[in-house]
PDB file of C-alpha atoms in Angstrom:
ATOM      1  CA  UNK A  80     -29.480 -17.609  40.203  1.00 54.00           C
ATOM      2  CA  UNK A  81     -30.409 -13.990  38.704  1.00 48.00           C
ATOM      3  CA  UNK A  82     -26.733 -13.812  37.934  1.00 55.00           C
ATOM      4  CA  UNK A  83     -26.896 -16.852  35.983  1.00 55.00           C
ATOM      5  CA  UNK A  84     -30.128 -15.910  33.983  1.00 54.00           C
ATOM      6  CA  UNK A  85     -29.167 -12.407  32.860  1.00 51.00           C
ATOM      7  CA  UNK A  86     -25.746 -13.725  31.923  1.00 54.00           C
ATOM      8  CA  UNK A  87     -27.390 -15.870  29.780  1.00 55.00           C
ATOM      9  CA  UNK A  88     -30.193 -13.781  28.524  1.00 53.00           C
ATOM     10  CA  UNK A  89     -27.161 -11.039  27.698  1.00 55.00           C
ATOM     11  CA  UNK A  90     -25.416 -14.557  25.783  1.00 55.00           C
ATOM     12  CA  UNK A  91     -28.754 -15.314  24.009  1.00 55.00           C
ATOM     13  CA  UNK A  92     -29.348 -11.590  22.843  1.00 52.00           C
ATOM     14  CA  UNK A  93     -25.511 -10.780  21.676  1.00 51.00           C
ATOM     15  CA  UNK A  94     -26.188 -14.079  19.503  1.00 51.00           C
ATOM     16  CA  UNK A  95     -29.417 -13.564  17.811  1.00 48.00           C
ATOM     17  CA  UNK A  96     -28.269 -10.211  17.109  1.00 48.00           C
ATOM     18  CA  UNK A  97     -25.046 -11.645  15.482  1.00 47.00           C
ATOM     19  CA  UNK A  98     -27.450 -13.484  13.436  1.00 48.00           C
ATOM     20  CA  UNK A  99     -30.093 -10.891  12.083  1.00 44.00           C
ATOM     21  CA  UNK A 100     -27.398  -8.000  11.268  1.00 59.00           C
ATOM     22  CA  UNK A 101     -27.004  -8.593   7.194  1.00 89.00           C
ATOM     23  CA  UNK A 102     -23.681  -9.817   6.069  1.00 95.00           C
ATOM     24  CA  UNK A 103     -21.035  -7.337   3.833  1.00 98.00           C
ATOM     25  CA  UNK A 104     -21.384  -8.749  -0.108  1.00 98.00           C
ATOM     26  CA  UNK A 105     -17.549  -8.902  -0.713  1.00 98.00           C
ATOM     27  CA  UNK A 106     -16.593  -9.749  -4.215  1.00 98.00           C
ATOM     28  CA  UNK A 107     -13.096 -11.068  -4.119  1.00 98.00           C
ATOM     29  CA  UNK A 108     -11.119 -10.198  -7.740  1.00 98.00           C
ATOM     30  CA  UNK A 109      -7.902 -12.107  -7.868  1.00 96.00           C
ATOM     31  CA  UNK A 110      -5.898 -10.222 -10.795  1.00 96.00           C
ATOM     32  CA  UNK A 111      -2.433 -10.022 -12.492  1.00 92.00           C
ATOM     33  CA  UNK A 112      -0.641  -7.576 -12.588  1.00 90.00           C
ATOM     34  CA  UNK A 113      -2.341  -5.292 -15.961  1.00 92.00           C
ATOM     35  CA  UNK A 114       1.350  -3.720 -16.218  1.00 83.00           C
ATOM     36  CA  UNK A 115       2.878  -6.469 -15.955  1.00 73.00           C
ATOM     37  CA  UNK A 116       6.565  -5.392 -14.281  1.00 57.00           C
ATOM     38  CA  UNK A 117       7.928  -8.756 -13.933  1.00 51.00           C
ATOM     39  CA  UNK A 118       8.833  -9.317 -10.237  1.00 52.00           C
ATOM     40  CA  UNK A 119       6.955 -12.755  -9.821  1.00 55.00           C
ATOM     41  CA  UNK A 120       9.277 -15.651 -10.170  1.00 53.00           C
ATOM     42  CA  UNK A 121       6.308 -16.685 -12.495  1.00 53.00           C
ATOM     43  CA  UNK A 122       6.844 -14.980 -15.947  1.00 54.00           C
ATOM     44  CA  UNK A 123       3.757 -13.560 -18.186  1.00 68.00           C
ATOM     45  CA  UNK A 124       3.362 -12.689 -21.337  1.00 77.00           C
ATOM     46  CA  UNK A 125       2.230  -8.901 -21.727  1.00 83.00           C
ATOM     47  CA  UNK A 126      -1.476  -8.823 -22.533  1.00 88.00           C
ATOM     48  CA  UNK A 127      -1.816  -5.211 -24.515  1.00 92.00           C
ATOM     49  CA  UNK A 128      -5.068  -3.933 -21.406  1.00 93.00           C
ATOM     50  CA  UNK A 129      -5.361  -0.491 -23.485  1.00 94.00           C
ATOM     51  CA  UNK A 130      -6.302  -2.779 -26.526  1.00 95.00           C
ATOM     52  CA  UNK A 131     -10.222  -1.926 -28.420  1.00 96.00           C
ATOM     53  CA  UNK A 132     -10.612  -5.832 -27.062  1.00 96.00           C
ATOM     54  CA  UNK A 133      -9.881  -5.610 -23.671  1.00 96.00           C
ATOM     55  CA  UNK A 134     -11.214  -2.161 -23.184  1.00 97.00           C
ATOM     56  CA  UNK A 135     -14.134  -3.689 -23.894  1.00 97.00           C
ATOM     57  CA  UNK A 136     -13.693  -6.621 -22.007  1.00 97.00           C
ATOM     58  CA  UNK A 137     -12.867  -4.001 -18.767  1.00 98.00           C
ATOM     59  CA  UNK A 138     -16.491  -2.579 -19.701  1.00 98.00           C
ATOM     60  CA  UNK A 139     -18.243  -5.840 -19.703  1.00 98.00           C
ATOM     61  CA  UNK A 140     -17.270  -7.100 -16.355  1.00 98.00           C
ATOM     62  CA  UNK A 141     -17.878  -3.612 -14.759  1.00 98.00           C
ATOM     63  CA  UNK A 142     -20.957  -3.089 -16.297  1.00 98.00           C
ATOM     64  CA  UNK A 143     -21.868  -6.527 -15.034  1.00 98.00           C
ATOM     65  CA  UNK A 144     -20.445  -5.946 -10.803  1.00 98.00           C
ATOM     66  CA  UNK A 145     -22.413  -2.544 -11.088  1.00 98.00           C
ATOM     67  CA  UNK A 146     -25.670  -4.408 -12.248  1.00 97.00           C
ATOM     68  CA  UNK A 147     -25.715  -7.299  -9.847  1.00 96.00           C
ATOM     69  CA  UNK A 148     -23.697  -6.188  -7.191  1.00 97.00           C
ATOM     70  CA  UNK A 149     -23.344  -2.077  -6.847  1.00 97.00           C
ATOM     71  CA  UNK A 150     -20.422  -1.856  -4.722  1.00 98.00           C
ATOM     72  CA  UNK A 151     -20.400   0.669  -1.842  1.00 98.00           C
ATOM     73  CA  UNK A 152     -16.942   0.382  -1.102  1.00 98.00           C
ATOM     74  CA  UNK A 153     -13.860  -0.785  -3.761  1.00 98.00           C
ATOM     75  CA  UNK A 154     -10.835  -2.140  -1.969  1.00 98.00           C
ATOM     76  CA  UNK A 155      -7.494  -2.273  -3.854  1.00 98.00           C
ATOM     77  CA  UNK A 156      -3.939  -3.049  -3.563  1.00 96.00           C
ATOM     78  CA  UNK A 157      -2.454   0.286  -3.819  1.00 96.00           C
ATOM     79  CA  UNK A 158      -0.227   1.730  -0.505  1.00 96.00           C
ATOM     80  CA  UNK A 159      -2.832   2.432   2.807  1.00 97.00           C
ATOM     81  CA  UNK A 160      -0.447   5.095   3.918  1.00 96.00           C
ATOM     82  CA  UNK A 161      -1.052   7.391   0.209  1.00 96.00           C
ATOM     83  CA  UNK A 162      -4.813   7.248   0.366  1.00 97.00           C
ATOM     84  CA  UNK A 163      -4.718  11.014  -0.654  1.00 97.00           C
ATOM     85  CA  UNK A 164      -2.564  10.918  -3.543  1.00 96.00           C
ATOM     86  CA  UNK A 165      -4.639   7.840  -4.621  1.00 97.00           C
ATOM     87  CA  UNK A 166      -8.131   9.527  -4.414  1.00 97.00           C
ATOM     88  CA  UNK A 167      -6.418  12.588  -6.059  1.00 96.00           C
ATOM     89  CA  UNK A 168      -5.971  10.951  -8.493  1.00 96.00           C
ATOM     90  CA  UNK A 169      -9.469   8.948  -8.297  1.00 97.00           C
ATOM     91  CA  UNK A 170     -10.709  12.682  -8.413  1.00 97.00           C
ATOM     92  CA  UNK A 171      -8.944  13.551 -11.690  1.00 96.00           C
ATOM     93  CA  UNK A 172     -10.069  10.470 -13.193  1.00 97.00           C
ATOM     94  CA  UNK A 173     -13.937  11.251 -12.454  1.00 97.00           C
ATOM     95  CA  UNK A 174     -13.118  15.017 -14.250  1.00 96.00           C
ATOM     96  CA  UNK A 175     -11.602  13.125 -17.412  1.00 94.00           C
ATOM     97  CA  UNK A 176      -8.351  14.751 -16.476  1.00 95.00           C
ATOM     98  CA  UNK A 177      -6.388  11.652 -14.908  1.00 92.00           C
ATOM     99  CA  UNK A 178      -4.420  11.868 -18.889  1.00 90.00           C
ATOM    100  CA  UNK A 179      -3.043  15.079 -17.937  1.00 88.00           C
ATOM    101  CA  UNK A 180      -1.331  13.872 -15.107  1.00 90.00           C
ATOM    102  CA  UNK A 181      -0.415  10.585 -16.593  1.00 92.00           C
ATOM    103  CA  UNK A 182       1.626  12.483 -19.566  1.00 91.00           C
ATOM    104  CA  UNK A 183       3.837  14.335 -16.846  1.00 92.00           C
ATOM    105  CA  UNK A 184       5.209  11.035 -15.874  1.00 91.00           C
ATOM    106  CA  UNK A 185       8.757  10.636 -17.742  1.00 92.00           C
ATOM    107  CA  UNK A 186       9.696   7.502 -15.967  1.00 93.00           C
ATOM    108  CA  UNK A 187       8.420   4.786 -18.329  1.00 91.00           C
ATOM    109  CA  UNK A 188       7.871   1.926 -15.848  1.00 91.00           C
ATOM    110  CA  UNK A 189       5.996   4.329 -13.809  1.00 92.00           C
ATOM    111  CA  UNK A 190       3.949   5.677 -16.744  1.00 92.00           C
ATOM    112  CA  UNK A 191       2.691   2.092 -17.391  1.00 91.00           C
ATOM    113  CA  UNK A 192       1.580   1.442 -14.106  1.00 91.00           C
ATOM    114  CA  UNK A 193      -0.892   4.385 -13.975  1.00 91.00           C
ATOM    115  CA  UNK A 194      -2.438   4.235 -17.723  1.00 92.00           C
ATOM    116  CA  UNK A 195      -2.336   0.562 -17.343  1.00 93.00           C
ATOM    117  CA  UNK A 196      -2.372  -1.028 -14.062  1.00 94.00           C
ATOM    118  CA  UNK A 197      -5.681  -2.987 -13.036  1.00 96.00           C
ATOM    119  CA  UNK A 198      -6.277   0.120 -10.313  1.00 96.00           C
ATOM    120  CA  UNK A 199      -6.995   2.236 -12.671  1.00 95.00           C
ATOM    121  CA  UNK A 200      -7.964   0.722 -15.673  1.00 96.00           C
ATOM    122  CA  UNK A 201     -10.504  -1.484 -13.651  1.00 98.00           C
ATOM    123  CA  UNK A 202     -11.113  -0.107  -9.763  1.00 98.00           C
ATOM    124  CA  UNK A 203     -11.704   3.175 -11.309  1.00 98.00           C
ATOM    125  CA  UNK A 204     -13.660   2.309 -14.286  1.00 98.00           C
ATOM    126  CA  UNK A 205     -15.437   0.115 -11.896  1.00 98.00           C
ATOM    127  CA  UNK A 206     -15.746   3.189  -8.748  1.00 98.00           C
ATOM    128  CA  UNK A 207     -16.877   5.349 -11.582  1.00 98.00           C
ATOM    129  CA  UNK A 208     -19.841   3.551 -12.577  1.00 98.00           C
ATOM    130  CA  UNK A 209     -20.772   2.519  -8.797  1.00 98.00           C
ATOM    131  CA  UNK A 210     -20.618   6.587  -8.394  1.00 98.00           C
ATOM    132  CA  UNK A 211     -18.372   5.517  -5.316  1.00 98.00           C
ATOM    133  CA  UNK A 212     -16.383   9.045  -3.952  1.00 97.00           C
ATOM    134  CA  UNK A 213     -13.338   7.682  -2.249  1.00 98.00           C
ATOM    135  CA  UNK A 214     -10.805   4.438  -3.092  1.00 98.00           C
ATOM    136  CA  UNK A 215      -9.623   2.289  -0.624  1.00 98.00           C
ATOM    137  CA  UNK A 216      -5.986   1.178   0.011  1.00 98.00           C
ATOM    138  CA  UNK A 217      -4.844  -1.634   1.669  1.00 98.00           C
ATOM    139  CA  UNK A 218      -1.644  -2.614   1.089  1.00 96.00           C
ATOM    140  CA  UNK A 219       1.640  -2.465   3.720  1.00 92.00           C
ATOM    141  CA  UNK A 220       5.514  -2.353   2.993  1.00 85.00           C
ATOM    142  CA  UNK A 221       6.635  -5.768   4.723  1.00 86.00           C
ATOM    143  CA  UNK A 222      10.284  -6.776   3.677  1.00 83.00           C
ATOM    144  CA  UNK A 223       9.925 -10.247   2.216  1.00 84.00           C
ATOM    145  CA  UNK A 224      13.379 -11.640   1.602  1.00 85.00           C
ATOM    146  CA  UNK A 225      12.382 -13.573  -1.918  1.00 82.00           C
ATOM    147  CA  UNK A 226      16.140 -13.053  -3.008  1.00 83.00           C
ATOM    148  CA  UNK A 227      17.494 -14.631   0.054  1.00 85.00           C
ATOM    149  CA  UNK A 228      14.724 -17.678  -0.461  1.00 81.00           C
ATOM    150  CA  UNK A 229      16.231 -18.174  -3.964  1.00 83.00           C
ATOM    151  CA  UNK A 230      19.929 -17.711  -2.955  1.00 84.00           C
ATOM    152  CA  UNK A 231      18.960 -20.914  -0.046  1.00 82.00           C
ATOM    153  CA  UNK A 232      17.021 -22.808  -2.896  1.00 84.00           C
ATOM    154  CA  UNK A 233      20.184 -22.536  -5.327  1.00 84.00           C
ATOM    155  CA  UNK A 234      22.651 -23.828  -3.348  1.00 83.00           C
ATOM    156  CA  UNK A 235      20.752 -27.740  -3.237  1.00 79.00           C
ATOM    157  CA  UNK A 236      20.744 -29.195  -6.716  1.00 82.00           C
ATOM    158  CA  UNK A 237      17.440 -30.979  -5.738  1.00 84.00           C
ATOM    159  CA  UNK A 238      15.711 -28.091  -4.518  1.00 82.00           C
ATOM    160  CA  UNK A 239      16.543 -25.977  -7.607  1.00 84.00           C
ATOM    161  CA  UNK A 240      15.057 -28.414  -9.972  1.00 87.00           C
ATOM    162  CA  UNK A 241      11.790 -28.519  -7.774  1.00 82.00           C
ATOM    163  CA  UNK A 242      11.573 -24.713  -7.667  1.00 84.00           C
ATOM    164  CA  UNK A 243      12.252 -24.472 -11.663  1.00 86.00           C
ATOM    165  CA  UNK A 244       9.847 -27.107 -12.086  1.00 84.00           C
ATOM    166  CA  UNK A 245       7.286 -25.908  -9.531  1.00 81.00           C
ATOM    167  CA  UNK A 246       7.740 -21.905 -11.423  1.00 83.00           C
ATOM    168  CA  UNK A 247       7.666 -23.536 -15.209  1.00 85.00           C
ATOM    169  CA  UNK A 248       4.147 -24.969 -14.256  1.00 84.00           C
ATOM    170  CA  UNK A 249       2.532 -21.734 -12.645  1.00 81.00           C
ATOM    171  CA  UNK A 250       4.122 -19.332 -15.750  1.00 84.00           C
ATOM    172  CA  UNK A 251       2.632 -22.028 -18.467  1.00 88.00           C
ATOM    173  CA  UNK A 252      -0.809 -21.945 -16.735  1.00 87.00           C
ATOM    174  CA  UNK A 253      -0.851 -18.026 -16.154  1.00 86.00           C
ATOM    175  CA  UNK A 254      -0.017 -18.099 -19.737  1.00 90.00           C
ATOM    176  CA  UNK A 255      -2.358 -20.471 -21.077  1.00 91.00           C
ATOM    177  CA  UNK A 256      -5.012 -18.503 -19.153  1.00 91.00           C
ATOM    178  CA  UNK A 257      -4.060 -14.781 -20.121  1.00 92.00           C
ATOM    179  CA  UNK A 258      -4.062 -15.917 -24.150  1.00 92.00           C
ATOM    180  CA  UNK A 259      -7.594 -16.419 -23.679  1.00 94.00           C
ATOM    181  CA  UNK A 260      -9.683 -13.558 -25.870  1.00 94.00           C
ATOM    182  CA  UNK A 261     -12.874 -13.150 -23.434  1.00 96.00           C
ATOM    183  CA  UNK A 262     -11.412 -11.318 -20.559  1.00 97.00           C
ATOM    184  CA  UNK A 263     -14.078 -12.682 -18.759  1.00 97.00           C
ATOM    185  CA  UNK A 264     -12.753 -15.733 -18.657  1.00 96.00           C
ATOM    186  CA  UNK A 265      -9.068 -14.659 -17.952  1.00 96.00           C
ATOM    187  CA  UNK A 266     -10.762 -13.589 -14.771  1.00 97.00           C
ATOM    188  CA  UNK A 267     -12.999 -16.831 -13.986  1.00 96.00           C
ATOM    189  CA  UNK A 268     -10.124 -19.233 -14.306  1.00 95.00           C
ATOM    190  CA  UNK A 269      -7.707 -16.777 -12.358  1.00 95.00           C
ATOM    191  CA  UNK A 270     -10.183 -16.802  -9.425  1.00 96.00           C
ATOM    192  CA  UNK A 271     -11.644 -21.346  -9.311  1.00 93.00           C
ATOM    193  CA  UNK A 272     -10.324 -22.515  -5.764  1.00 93.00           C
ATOM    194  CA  UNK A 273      -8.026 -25.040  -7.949  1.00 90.00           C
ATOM    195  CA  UNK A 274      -5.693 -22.419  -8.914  1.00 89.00           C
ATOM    196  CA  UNK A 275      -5.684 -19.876  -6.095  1.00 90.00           C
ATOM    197  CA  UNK A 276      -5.087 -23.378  -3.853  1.00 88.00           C
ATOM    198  CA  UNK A 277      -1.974 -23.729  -5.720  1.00 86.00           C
ATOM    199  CA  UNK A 278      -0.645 -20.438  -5.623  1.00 82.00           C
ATOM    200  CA  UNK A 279      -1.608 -20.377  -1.843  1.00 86.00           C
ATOM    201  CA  UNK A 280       0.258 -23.732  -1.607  1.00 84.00           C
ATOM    202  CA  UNK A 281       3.515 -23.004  -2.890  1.00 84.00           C
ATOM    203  CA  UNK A 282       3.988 -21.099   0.287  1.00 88.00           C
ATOM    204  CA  UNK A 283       3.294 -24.130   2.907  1.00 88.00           C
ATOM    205  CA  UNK A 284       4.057 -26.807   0.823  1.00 85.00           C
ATOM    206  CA  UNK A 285       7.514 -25.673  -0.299  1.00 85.00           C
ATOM    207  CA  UNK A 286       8.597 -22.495   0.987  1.00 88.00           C
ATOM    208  CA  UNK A 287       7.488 -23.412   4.638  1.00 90.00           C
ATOM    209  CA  UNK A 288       9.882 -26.546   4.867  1.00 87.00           C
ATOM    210  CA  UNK A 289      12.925 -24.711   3.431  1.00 87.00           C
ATOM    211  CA  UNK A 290      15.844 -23.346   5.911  1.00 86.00           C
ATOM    212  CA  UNK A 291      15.507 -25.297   9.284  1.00 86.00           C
ATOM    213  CA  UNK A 292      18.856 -25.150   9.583  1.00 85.00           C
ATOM    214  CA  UNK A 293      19.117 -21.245   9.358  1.00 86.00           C
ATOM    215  CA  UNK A 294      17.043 -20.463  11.738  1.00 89.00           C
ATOM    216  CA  UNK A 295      13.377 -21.641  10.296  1.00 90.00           C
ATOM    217  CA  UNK A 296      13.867 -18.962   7.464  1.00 89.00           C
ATOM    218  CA  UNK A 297      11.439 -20.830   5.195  1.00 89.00           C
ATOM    219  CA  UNK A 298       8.408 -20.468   8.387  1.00 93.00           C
ATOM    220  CA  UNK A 299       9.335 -16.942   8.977  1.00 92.00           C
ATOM    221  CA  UNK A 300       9.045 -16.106   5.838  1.00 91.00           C
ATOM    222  CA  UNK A 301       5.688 -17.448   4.827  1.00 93.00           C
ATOM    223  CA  UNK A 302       4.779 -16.050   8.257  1.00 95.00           C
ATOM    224  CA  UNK A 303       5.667 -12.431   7.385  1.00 94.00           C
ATOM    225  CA  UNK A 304       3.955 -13.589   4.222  1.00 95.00           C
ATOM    226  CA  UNK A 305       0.578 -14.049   6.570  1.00 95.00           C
ATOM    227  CA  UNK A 306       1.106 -10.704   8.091  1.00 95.00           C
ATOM    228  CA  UNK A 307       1.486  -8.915   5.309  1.00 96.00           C
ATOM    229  CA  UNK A 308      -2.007 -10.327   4.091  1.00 97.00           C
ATOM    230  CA  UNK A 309      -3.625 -10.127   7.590  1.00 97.00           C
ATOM    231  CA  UNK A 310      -2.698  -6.215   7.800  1.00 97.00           C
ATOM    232  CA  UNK A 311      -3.733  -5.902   4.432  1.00 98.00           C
ATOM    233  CA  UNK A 312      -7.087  -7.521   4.980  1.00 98.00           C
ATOM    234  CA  UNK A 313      -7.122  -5.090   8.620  1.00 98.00           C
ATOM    235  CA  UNK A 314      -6.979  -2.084   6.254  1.00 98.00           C
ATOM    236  CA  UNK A 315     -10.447  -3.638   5.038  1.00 98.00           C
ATOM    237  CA  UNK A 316     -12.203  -4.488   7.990  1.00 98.00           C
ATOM    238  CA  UNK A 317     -11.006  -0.976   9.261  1.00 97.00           C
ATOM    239  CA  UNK A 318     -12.127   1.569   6.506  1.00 98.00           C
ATOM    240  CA  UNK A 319     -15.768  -0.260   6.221  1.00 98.00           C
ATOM    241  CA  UNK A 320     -18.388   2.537   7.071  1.00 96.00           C
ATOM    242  CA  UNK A 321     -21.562   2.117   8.077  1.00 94.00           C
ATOM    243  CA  UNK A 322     -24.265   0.818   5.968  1.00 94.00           C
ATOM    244  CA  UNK A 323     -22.248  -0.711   3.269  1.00 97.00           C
ATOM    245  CA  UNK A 324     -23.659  -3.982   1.893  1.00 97.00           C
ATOM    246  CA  UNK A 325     -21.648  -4.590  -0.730  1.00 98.00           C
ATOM    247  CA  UNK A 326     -17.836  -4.536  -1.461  1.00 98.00           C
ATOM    248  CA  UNK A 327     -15.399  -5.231  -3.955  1.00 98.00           C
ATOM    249  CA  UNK A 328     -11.880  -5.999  -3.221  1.00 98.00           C
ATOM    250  CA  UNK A 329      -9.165  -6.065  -6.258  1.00 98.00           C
ATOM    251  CA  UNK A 330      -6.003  -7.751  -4.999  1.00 97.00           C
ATOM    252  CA  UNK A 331      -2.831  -9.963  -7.019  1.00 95.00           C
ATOM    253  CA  UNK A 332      -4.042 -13.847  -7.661  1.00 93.00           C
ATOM    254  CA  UNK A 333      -1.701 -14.353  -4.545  1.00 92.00           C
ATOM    255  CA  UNK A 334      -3.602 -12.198  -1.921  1.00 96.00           C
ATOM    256  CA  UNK A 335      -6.261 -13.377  -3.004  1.00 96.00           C
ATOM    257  CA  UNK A 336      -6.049 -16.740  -1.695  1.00 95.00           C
ATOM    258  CA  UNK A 337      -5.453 -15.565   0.964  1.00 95.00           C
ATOM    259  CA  UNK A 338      -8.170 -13.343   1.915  1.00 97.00           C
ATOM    260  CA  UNK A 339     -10.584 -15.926   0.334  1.00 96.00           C
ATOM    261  CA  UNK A 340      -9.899 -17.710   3.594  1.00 95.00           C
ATOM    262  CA  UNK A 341     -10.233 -15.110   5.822  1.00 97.00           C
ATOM    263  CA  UNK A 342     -13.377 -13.830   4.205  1.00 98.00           C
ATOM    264  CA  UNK A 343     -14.939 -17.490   4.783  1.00 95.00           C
ATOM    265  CA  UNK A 344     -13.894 -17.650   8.394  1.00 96.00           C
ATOM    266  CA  UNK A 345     -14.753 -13.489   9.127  1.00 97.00           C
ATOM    267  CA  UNK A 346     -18.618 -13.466  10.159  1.00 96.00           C
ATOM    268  CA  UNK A 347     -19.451 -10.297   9.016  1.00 96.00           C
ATOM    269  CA  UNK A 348     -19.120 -11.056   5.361  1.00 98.00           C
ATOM    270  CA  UNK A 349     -20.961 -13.094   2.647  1.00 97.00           C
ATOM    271  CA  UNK A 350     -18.245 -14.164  -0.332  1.00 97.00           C
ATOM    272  CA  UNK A 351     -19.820 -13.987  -3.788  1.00 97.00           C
ATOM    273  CA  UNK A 352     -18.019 -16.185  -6.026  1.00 96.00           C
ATOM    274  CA  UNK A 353     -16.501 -14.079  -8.941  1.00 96.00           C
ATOM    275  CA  UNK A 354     -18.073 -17.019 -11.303  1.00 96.00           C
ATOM    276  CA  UNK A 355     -21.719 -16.043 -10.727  1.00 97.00           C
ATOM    277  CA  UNK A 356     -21.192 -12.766 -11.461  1.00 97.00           C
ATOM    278  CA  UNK A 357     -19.625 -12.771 -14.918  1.00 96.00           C
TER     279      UNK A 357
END
């Protein structure tokens, strides 16, 4: 009997604790790609990021994350395993001296992504005004055989068409949405659960059924697809330190759905919809 009631005193105190620890503030950013290197089967047009416009634009929605929500921690889709070279950079950046290591680069793609890229024309900016010391990285190197998906898709006439079709739709929408001139708005309609649903969807709606006969390659691919978004959102639930309350995490409009499940189904957080911030 004394078992029984300090078993379930232990059960009763573990769950009202549970319950009166505050929940993380994670605001989930769904982006594309600022750079924009074209390796989505989805082609965008360039939007010019280093513009007077969007420059601006970058200030506005900063200035409005740091106002209602002060991050603690920023989260960002950059490699987990450079951490260093990324906050050496973050450190360069706070000492106005991140140009001086962007003009060594000669490689031109390479170039691009650091003056332009969203994780360091916005994470930074963002970091900056937060007065946060350290970035956070979260992304992993898993293989995911895209080529070999499109090779399988090719060779059916039927499937082709639906895969054209399926990638015509998503590049006129991204389109449609990055023409927009209030940045703020690029962002809003990037992030409504109507559009990250469909991104999320192409994966287990189409790619899921595809290859049965070749060993469920369509499954295992949307499954390595999971993984690489479950160690991604690890690397998050990981580096958290103590006494954060609120985060930020900047991933690609495809992540994103993702982790806008997990975050809904993870306990220790509280999602703020992008929408009531901005």
């Amino acid at each position: 009997m004394f078992q029984k009631l300090f078993t379930s005193s232990i059960l009763l105190l573990f769950f009202l604790n549970s319950f009166s620890q505050d929940k993380i503030n994670v605001i989930l950013i769904g982006t594309f790609h600022f750079n924009n290197p074209g390796n989505d089967a989805a082609k965008t047009n360039n939007r010019d990021m280093l513009s007077k416009e969007n420059q601006l634009g970058l200030e506005q929605i900063t200035d409005l994350i740091v106002k209602k929500y002060k991050p603690d921690q920023i989260f960002v889709e950059s490699n987990y395993n450079k951490k260093r070279e990324l906050n050496d950079n973050y450190q360069l950046y706070l000492k106005d001296k991140f140009s001086a290591f962007t003009d060594t680069i000669k490689n031109a793609r390479m170039r691009k992504l650091y003056t332009e890229g969203e994780t360091f024309q916005l994470a930074f900016r963002l970091a900056k005004k937060a007065k946060n010391e350290v970035i956070y990285p979260i992304d992993t190197l898993i293989e995911l055989r895209f080529d070999l998906l499109q090779k399988l898709i090719k060779s059916d006439a039927k499937l082709s068409q639906i895969f054209k079709d399926k990638v015509a739709n998503l590049s006129k929408k991204a389109n449609y949405t990055l023409a927009k001139k209030d940045l703020k708005e690029v962002f809003k309609d990037l992030n409504t659960d109507k559009d990250l649903n469909e991104n999320k969807g192409f994966y287990i709606s189409f790619a899921n059924s595809l290859g049965i006969n070749e060993n469920y390659f369509g499954a295992n691919l949307v499954s390595d697809w999971y993984k690489r978004n479950l160690i991604m959102y690890s690397n998050v639930q990981n580096q958290l330190i103590s006494n954060t309350k609120n985060i930020v995490i900047l991933v690609g409009t495809g992540h994103a759905a993702m982790f806008k499940d997990f975050i809904k189904n993870d306990e220790k957080f509280n999602l703020i919809e992008l929408k009531t911030v901005l």
